[in-house]
PDB file of C-alpha atoms and ligand atoms in Angstrom:
ATOM      1  CA  MET A   1      17.104   3.691   9.959  1.00 51.00           C
ATOM      2  CA  HIS A   2      15.654   6.960   8.612  1.00 54.00           C
ATOM      3  CA  HIS A   3      17.370   9.956  10.214  1.00 52.00           C
ATOM      4  CA  ALA A   4      14.987  12.864   9.988  1.00 51.00           C
ATOM      5  CA  GLN A   5      15.709  16.388  11.144  1.00 53.00           C
ATOM      6  CA  ILE A   6      13.049  17.913  13.343  1.00 63.00           C
ATOM      7  CA  GLY A   7      10.429  19.575  11.169  1.00 74.00           C
ATOM      8  CA  GLN A   8      11.718  17.860   8.053  1.00 88.00           C
ATOM      9  CA  GLY A   9       8.981  16.025   6.172  1.00 96.00           C
ATOM     10  CA  TYR A  10       9.580  13.072   3.898  1.00 98.00           C
ATOM     11  CA  ILE A  11       7.852  10.282   1.973  1.00 98.00           C
ATOM     12  CA  GLU A  12       8.335   6.537   2.467  1.00 98.00           C
ATOM     13  CA  VAL A  13       6.878   4.015   0.010  1.00 98.00           C
ATOM     14  CA  ILE A  14       6.297   0.344   0.793  1.00 98.00           C
ATOM     15  CA  CYS A  15       5.448  -1.503  -2.428  1.00 98.00           C
ATOM     16  CA  GLY A  16       5.150  -5.031  -3.765  1.00 98.00           C
ATOM     17  CA  SER A  17       2.640  -7.644  -4.890  1.00 98.00           C
ATOM     18  CA  MET A  18      -0.367  -8.796  -2.904  1.00 97.00           C
ATOM     19  CA  PHE A  19       0.647 -10.826   0.178  1.00 98.00           C
ATOM     20  CA  SER A  20       4.166  -9.323   0.180  1.00 98.00           C
ATOM     21  CA  GLY A  21       3.604  -7.846   3.657  1.00 98.00           C
ATOM     22  CA  LYS A  22       2.956  -4.189   2.795  1.00 98.00           C
ATOM     23  CA  THR A  23       0.215  -3.746   5.369  1.00 98.00           C
ATOM     24  CA  GLU A  24       2.243  -5.552   8.053  1.00 98.00           C
ATOM     25  CA  GLU A  25       5.236  -3.303   7.378  1.00 98.00           C
ATOM     26  CA  LEU A  26       3.062  -0.175   7.403  1.00 98.00           C
ATOM     27  CA  ILE A  27       1.464  -1.223  10.717  1.00 98.00           C
ATOM     28  CA  ARG A  28       4.921  -1.961  12.186  1.00 98.00           C
ATOM     29  CA  ARG A  29       6.209   1.517  11.341  1.00 98.00           C
ATOM     30  CA  LEU A  30       3.044   3.245  12.569  1.00 98.00           C
ATOM     31  CA  ARG A  31       3.054   1.356  15.886  1.00 98.00           C
ATOM     32  CA  ARG A  32       6.630   2.423  16.551  1.00 98.00           C
ATOM     33  CA  ALA A  33       5.688   6.059  15.937  1.00 97.00           C
ATOM     34  CA  GLN A  34       2.728   5.696  18.314  1.00 97.00           C
ATOM     35  CA  ILE A  35       4.962   4.171  20.983  1.00 98.00           C
ATOM     36  CA  ALA A  36       7.255   7.192  20.601  1.00 97.00           C
ATOM     37  CA  LYS A  37       4.199   9.377  21.323  1.00 97.00           C
ATOM     38  CA  GLN A  38       4.061  10.927  17.887  1.00 96.00           C
ATOM     39  CA  LYS A  39       0.673  11.986  16.557  1.00 97.00           C
ATOM     40  CA  VAL A  40      -0.231   9.359  13.978  1.00 97.00           C
ATOM     41  CA  ALA A  41      -3.097   9.533  11.448  1.00 97.00           C
ATOM     42  CA  ILE A  42      -3.977   6.430   9.444  1.00 97.00           C
ATOM     43  CA  PHE A  43      -6.061   6.213   6.284  1.00 97.00           C
ATOM     44  CA  LYS A  44      -7.293   3.776   3.718  1.00 96.00           C
ATOM     45  CA  PRO A  45      -9.591   4.158   0.701  1.00 95.00           C
ATOM     46  CA  ALA A  46     -13.258   3.474   1.420  1.00 92.00           C
ATOM     47  CA  ILE A  47     -13.280   1.032  -1.543  1.00 81.00           C
ATOM     48  CA  ASP A  48     -11.195  -1.521   0.400  1.00 67.00           C
ATOM     49  CA  ASP A  49     -13.597  -2.945   2.973  1.00 66.00           C
ATOM     50  CA  ARG A  50     -12.380  -6.549   2.713  1.00 66.00           C
ATOM     51  CA  TYR A  51     -11.933  -7.080   6.444  1.00 65.00           C
ATOM     52  CA  SER A  52     -12.903  -3.910   8.199  1.00 76.00           C
ATOM     53  CA  ALA A  53     -14.123  -0.388   7.544  1.00 81.00           C
ATOM     54  CA  ASP A  54     -12.291   1.137  10.492  1.00 92.00           C
ATOM     55  CA  HIS A  55      -8.978  -0.752  10.682  1.00 95.00           C
ATOM     56  CA  LEU A  56      -6.057  -1.623   8.473  1.00 96.00           C
ATOM     57  CA  VAL A  57      -5.984  -5.412   8.618  1.00 95.00           C
ATOM     58  CA  SER A  58      -3.176  -7.524   7.166  1.00 95.00           C
ATOM     59  CA  HIS A  59      -3.639 -10.993   5.707  1.00 95.00           C
ATOM     60  CA  SER A  60      -1.913 -12.205   8.881  1.00 95.00           C
ATOM     61  CA  GLU A  61      -4.593 -10.385  10.946  1.00 94.00           C
ATOM     62  CA  TRP A  62      -2.413  -7.633  12.327  1.00 96.00           C
ATOM     63  CA  LYS A  63      -4.626  -4.586  12.735  1.00 96.00           C
ATOM     64  CA  ILE A  64      -4.568  -0.909  13.617  1.00 97.00           C
ATOM     65  CA  PRO A  65      -7.431   1.623  13.687  1.00 97.00           C
ATOM     66  CA  SER A  66      -7.779   3.704  10.530  1.00 96.00           C
ATOM     67  CA  VAL A  67     -10.123   6.164   8.857  1.00 95.00           C
ATOM     68  CA  ALA A  68     -11.762   5.220   5.557  1.00 95.00           C
ATOM     69  CA  VAL A  69     -11.758   8.136   3.100  1.00 94.00           C
ATOM     70  CA  LYS A  70     -13.328   8.555  -0.323  1.00 92.00           C
ATOM     71  CA  ASN A  71     -10.691  10.790  -1.873  1.00 92.00           C
ATOM     72  CA  ALA A  72      -7.250  12.279  -1.430  1.00 93.00           C
ATOM     73  CA  SER A  73      -8.387  15.749  -0.384  1.00 92.00           C
ATOM     74  CA  GLU A  74     -10.150  14.311   2.680  1.00 94.00           C
ATOM     75  CA  ILE A  75      -6.715  13.243   3.915  1.00 95.00           C
ATOM     76  CA  LEU A  76      -5.337  16.741   3.535  1.00 91.00           C
ATOM     77  CA  GLU A  77      -8.267  18.286   5.406  1.00 89.00           C
ATOM     78  CA  SER A  78      -8.178  15.921   8.372  1.00 84.00           C
ATOM     79  CA  THR A  79      -4.499  15.976   9.351  1.00 80.00           C
ATOM     80  CA  PRO A  80      -3.460  19.433  10.532  1.00 80.00           C
ATOM     81  CA  ASP A  81      -1.650  18.222  13.639  1.00 91.00           C
ATOM     82  CA  ALA A  82      -0.422  14.736  12.724  1.00 94.00           C
ATOM     83  CA  ASP A  83       3.349  14.157  12.798  1.00 96.00           C
ATOM     84  CA  VAL A  84       3.132  10.878  10.923  1.00 97.00           C
ATOM     85  CA  LEU A  85       0.623   9.800   8.293  1.00 97.00           C
ATOM     86  CA  GLY A  86       0.040   6.255   7.094  1.00 98.00           C
ATOM     87  CA  ILE A  87      -1.928   5.491   3.950  1.00 98.00           C
ATOM     88  CA  ASP A  88      -2.618   1.907   2.859  1.00 98.00           C
ATOM     89  CA  GLU A  89      -3.756   0.776  -0.627  1.00 97.00           C
ATOM     90  CA  VAL A  90      -2.600   4.156  -1.875  1.00 97.00           C
ATOM     91  CA  GLN A  91      -2.865   3.046  -5.537  1.00 96.00           C
ATOM     92  CA  PHE A  92      -6.673   3.256  -5.255  1.00 95.00           C
ATOM     93  CA  PHE A  93      -6.686   7.027  -4.733  1.00 95.00           C
ATOM     94  CA  GLY A  94      -5.709   7.928  -8.285  1.00 92.00           C
ATOM     95  CA  ARG A  95      -3.599  10.852  -9.498  1.00 95.00           C
ATOM     96  CA  GLY A  96      -4.933  13.306  -6.913  1.00 95.00           C
ATOM     97  CA  ILE A  97      -3.015  11.600  -4.111  1.00 97.00           C
ATOM     98  CA  VAL A  98       0.413  12.539  -5.513  1.00 98.00           C
ATOM     99  CA  LYS A  99       0.059  16.277  -4.840  1.00 97.00           C
ATOM    100  CA  VAL A 100      -1.549  15.596  -1.452  1.00 97.00           C
ATOM    101  CA  ILE A 101       1.351  13.410  -0.330  1.00 97.00           C
ATOM    102  CA  GLU A 102       3.874  15.966  -1.525  1.00 97.00           C
ATOM    103  CA  GLU A 103       2.068  18.828   0.184  1.00 96.00           C
ATOM    104  CA  LEU A 104       1.975  16.875   3.463  1.00 96.00           C
ATOM    105  CA  ALA A 105       5.705  16.096   3.278  1.00 97.00           C
ATOM    106  CA  ASN A 106       6.465  19.715   2.365  1.00 96.00           C
ATOM    107  CA  SER A 107       4.615  20.825   5.477  1.00 94.00           C
ATOM    108  CA  GLY A 108       6.939  18.775   7.675  1.00 95.00           C
ATOM    109  CA  LYS A 109       5.113  15.474   8.009  1.00 96.00           C
ATOM    110  CA  ARG A 110       6.435  11.939   7.683  1.00 98.00           C
ATOM    111  CA  VAL A 111       4.171  10.288   5.119  1.00 98.00           C
ATOM    112  CA  ILE A 112       4.312   6.494   4.855  1.00 98.00           C
ATOM    113  CA  VAL A 113       2.330   4.929   2.017  1.00 98.00           C
ATOM    114  CA  ALA A 114       1.832   1.288   1.038  1.00 98.00           C
ATOM    115  CA  GLY A 115       0.511   0.094  -2.294  1.00 98.00           C
ATOM    116  CA  LEU A 116       0.588  -2.347  -5.168  1.00 98.00           C
ATOM    117  CA  ASP A 117       3.306  -1.546  -7.690  1.00 98.00           C
ATOM    118  CA  GLN A 118       1.714  -3.680 -10.460  1.00 98.00           C
ATOM    119  CA  ASP A 119      -1.835  -4.625 -11.352  1.00 96.00           C
ATOM    120  CA  PHE A 120      -2.928  -8.217 -12.110  1.00 96.00           C
ATOM    121  CA  ARG A 121      -1.620  -7.835 -15.670  1.00 96.00           C
ATOM    122  CA  GLY A 122       1.834  -6.874 -14.417  1.00 97.00           C
ATOM    123  CA  VAL A 123       1.370  -3.251 -15.542  1.00 97.00           C
ATOM    124  CA  PRO A 124       2.672  -0.478 -13.229  1.00 97.00           C
ATOM    125  CA  TYR A 125      -0.216   0.605 -11.018  1.00 97.00           C
ATOM    126  CA  GLU A 126      -0.729   4.346 -11.474  1.00 97.00           C
ATOM    127  CA  PRO A 127       0.003   6.498  -9.561  1.00 97.00           C
ATOM    128  CA  MET A 128       2.596   4.343  -7.734  1.00 98.00           C
ATOM    129  CA  PRO A 129       5.382   5.181 -10.236  1.00 98.00           C
ATOM    130  CA  GLN A 130       4.765   8.907  -9.670  1.00 98.00           C
ATOM    131  CA  ILE A 131       4.794   8.492  -5.885  1.00 98.00           C
ATOM    132  CA  MET A 132       7.946   6.346  -5.973  1.00 98.00           C
ATOM    133  CA  ALA A 133       9.689   9.015  -8.060  1.00 98.00           C
ATOM    134  CA  ILE A 134       9.110  11.801  -5.531  1.00 98.00           C
ATOM    135  CA  ALA A 135       9.664   9.682  -2.380  1.00 98.00           C
ATOM    136  CA  GLU A 136      12.781   9.846  -0.202  1.00 98.00           C
ATOM    137  CA  TYR A 137      12.610   6.120   0.588  1.00 98.00           C
ATOM    138  CA  VAL A 138      11.246   3.216  -1.443  1.00 98.00           C
ATOM    139  CA  ASP A 139      11.115  -0.322  -0.095  1.00 98.00           C
ATOM    140  CA  LYS A 140      10.021  -3.074  -2.424  1.00 98.00           C
ATOM    141  CA  ILE A 141       9.111  -6.267  -0.626  1.00 98.00           C
ATOM    142  CA  LEU A 142       8.294  -9.711  -1.996  1.00 98.00           C
ATOM    143  CA  ALA A 143       5.890 -12.522  -1.188  1.00 98.00           C
ATOM    144  CA  VAL A 144       6.595 -16.248  -1.512  1.00 98.00           C
ATOM    145  CA  CYS A 145       5.557 -17.814  -4.830  1.00 98.00           C
ATOM    146  CA  MET A 146       2.591 -20.118  -4.164  1.00 98.00           C
ATOM    147  CA  VAL A 147       3.743 -22.449  -6.981  1.00 98.00           C
ATOM    148  CA  CYS A 148       7.504 -22.822  -6.465  1.00 98.00           C
ATOM    149  CA  GLY A 149       8.527 -20.919  -3.325  1.00 98.00           C
ATOM    150  CA  ASN A 150      10.783 -18.371  -5.029  1.00 98.00           C
ATOM    151  CA  PRO A 151      10.496 -14.646  -4.240  1.00 98.00           C
ATOM    152  CA  ALA A 152       7.197 -13.473  -5.728  1.00 98.00           C
ATOM    153  CA  ASN A 153       6.890 -10.106  -7.441  1.00 97.00           C
ATOM    154  CA  LYS A 154       3.539 -10.653  -9.216  1.00 98.00           C
ATOM    155  CA  THR A 155      -0.100 -10.882  -8.261  1.00 97.00           C
ATOM    156  CA  GLN A 156      -1.839 -13.765 -10.024  1.00 97.00           C
ATOM    157  CA  ARG A 157      -5.587 -13.311 -10.436  1.00 94.00           C
ATOM    158  CA  LEU A 158      -7.281 -16.680 -10.086  1.00 94.00           C
ATOM    159  CA  THR A 159     -10.599 -15.654 -11.652  1.00 91.00           C
ATOM    160  CA  ASP A 160     -11.511 -14.652 -15.221  1.00 90.00           C
ATOM    161  CA  GLN A 161     -12.597 -11.117 -14.283  1.00 90.00           C
ATOM    162  CA  THR A 162     -11.039  -8.480 -16.513  1.00 89.00           C
ATOM    163  CA  GLU A 163     -11.715  -5.247 -14.575  1.00 90.00           C
ATOM    164  CA  LYS A 164      -8.603  -3.676 -13.147  1.00 87.00           C
ATOM    165  CA  VAL A 165     -10.024  -3.403  -9.623  1.00 89.00           C
ATOM    166  CA  VAL A 166     -11.481  -6.554  -8.095  1.00 89.00           C
ATOM    167  CA  ILE A 167     -11.286  -6.463  -4.306  1.00 86.00           C
ATOM    168  CA  GLY A 168     -10.403  -9.866  -2.917  1.00 85.00           C
ATOM    169  CA  ALA A 169      -7.916 -11.999  -0.995  1.00 85.00           C
ATOM    170  CA  THR A 170      -6.774 -15.624  -1.268  1.00 86.00           C
ATOM    171  CA  GLU A 171      -9.979 -16.701  -3.029  1.00 87.00           C
ATOM    172  CA  ALA A 172      -9.195 -14.357  -5.934  1.00 92.00           C
ATOM    173  CA  TYR A 173      -5.426 -13.803  -5.946  1.00 95.00           C
ATOM    174  CA  GLU A 174      -2.114 -15.445  -5.156  1.00 97.00           C
ATOM    175  CA  ALA A 175       1.508 -14.369  -5.146  1.00 98.00           C
ATOM    176  CA  ARG A 176       3.668 -15.752  -7.974  1.00 98.00           C
ATOM    177  CA  CYS A 177       7.258 -15.361  -9.112  1.00 98.00           C
ATOM    178  CA  ARG A 178       8.148 -14.180 -12.614  1.00 97.00           C
ATOM    179  CA  LYS A 179       8.454 -17.747 -13.880  1.00 98.00           C
ATOM    180  CA  CYS A 180       5.183 -19.075 -12.497  1.00 98.00           C
ATOM    181  CA  TYR A 181       3.089 -15.962 -13.203  1.00 98.00           C
ATOM    182  CA  GLU A 182       0.599 -16.452 -16.065  1.00 97.00           C
ATOM    183  CA  PRO A 183      -0.511 -13.153 -17.634  1.00 94.00           C
ATOM    184  CA  PRO A 184      -4.249 -12.887 -18.340  1.00 91.00           C
ATOM    185  CA  ALA A 185      -5.167 -14.144 -21.827  1.00 82.00           C
ATOM    186  CA  GLN A 186      -6.808 -10.946 -23.011  1.00 66.00           C
ATOM    187  CA  GLU A 187      -4.516  -8.008 -23.786  1.00 57.00           C
ATOM    188  CA  MET A 188      -6.111  -4.702 -22.922  1.00 54.00           C
TER     189      MET A 188
HETATM  190  P1  ADP B   1      -0.066  -7.115   1.620  1.00 70.25           P
HETATM  191  O1  ADP B   1      -0.540  -5.889   2.353  1.00 70.25           O
HETATM  192  O2  ADP B   1       1.227  -6.877   0.864  1.00 70.25           O
HETATM  193  O3  ADP B   1      -1.107  -7.729   0.731  1.00 70.25           O
HETATM  194  P2  ADP B   1      -0.170  -8.298   4.251  1.00 70.25           P
HETATM  195  O4  ADP B   1       0.768  -7.479   5.097  1.00 70.25           O
HETATM  196  O5  ADP B   1      -1.627  -8.019   4.388  1.00 70.25           O
HETATM  197  O6  ADP B   1       0.305  -8.219   2.722  1.00 70.25           O
HETATM  198  O7  ADP B   1       0.014  -9.831   4.570  1.00 70.25           O
HETATM  199  C1  ADP B   1       1.260 -10.475   4.633  1.00 70.25           C
HETATM  200  C2  ADP B   1       0.984 -11.868   5.185  1.00 70.25           C
HETATM  201  O8  ADP B   1       0.248 -12.603   4.207  1.00 70.25           O
HETATM  202  C3  ADP B   1       2.164 -12.723   5.482  1.00 70.25           C
HETATM  203  O9  ADP B   1       2.756 -12.442   6.731  1.00 70.25           O
HETATM  204  C4  ADP B   1       1.533 -14.106   5.480  1.00 70.25           C
HETATM  205  O10 ADP B   1       0.949 -14.369   6.726  1.00 70.25           O
HETATM  206  C5  ADP B   1       0.399 -13.974   4.472  1.00 70.25           C
HETATM  207  N1  ADP B   1       0.625 -14.627   3.177  1.00 70.25           N
HETATM  208  C6  ADP B   1      -0.347 -15.233   2.435  1.00 70.25           C
HETATM  209  N2  ADP B   1       0.163 -15.696   1.277  1.00 70.25           N
HETATM  210  C7  ADP B   1       1.461 -15.371   1.266  1.00 70.25           C
HETATM  211  C8  ADP B   1       2.527 -15.575   0.327  1.00 70.25           C
HETATM  212  N3  ADP B   1       2.327 -16.212  -0.839  1.00 70.25           N
HETATM  213  N4  ADP B   1       3.742 -15.093   0.621  1.00 70.25           N
HETATM  214  C9  ADP B   1       3.945 -14.481   1.801  1.00 70.25           C
HETATM  215  N5  ADP B   1       3.011 -14.253   2.734  1.00 70.25           N
HETATM  216  C10 ADP B   1       1.769 -14.707   2.472  1.00 70.25           C
HETATM  217 MG1   MG B   2      -2.227  -4.742   2.216  1.00 70.25          MG
HETATM  218 ZN1   ZN B   3       7.360 -19.549  -8.816  1.00 70.25          ZN
END
């Protein structure tokens, strides 16, 4: 799949809507690296404590131990000897994560990040566009539309909340295709 030279760092992005399988795909890649006896460090933002504070957990209940961090610089400080880094929900770290990811890749590490490419309004979720632009590999994956079964690229919020960040799962969101997605009433 990805043919890396020894000592050559690079960035992989896994993006898509909620329920598209980003966390599953991230866990799959990290497990393979662990099986190959690489040193793997796994992070998620402390804000996302939906299922667990100390694991990445997919909606299908796959899990892998992870470290919850409050900001991007904590990741940089805690990874001197990792070969492979995994970061889930990377969109929640804000602009600061872009330089951190690049620095890690420049120093020879494989950095795999997963995150939402759009928010609930369908607007690109900063800083995903910036990360996608500097990455070597970008995989966009799709969920199944909960209304019609077509490939789903959007995250439908099922509540009236208007804040950009509302942590939730199937009670608050569902995957929808372009045709079935209903943008929130209020333009912001
Ligand atoms: P993400 O990290 O992108 O939100 P996860 O990897 O946590 O996604 O979960 C993917 C899993 O979510 C699927 O394997 C499936 O079990 C479940 N799932 C729930 N709703 C959907 C949907 N509409 N389309 C596809 N998978 C769904
Ligand atoms: Mg996820
Ligand atoms: Zn649909």
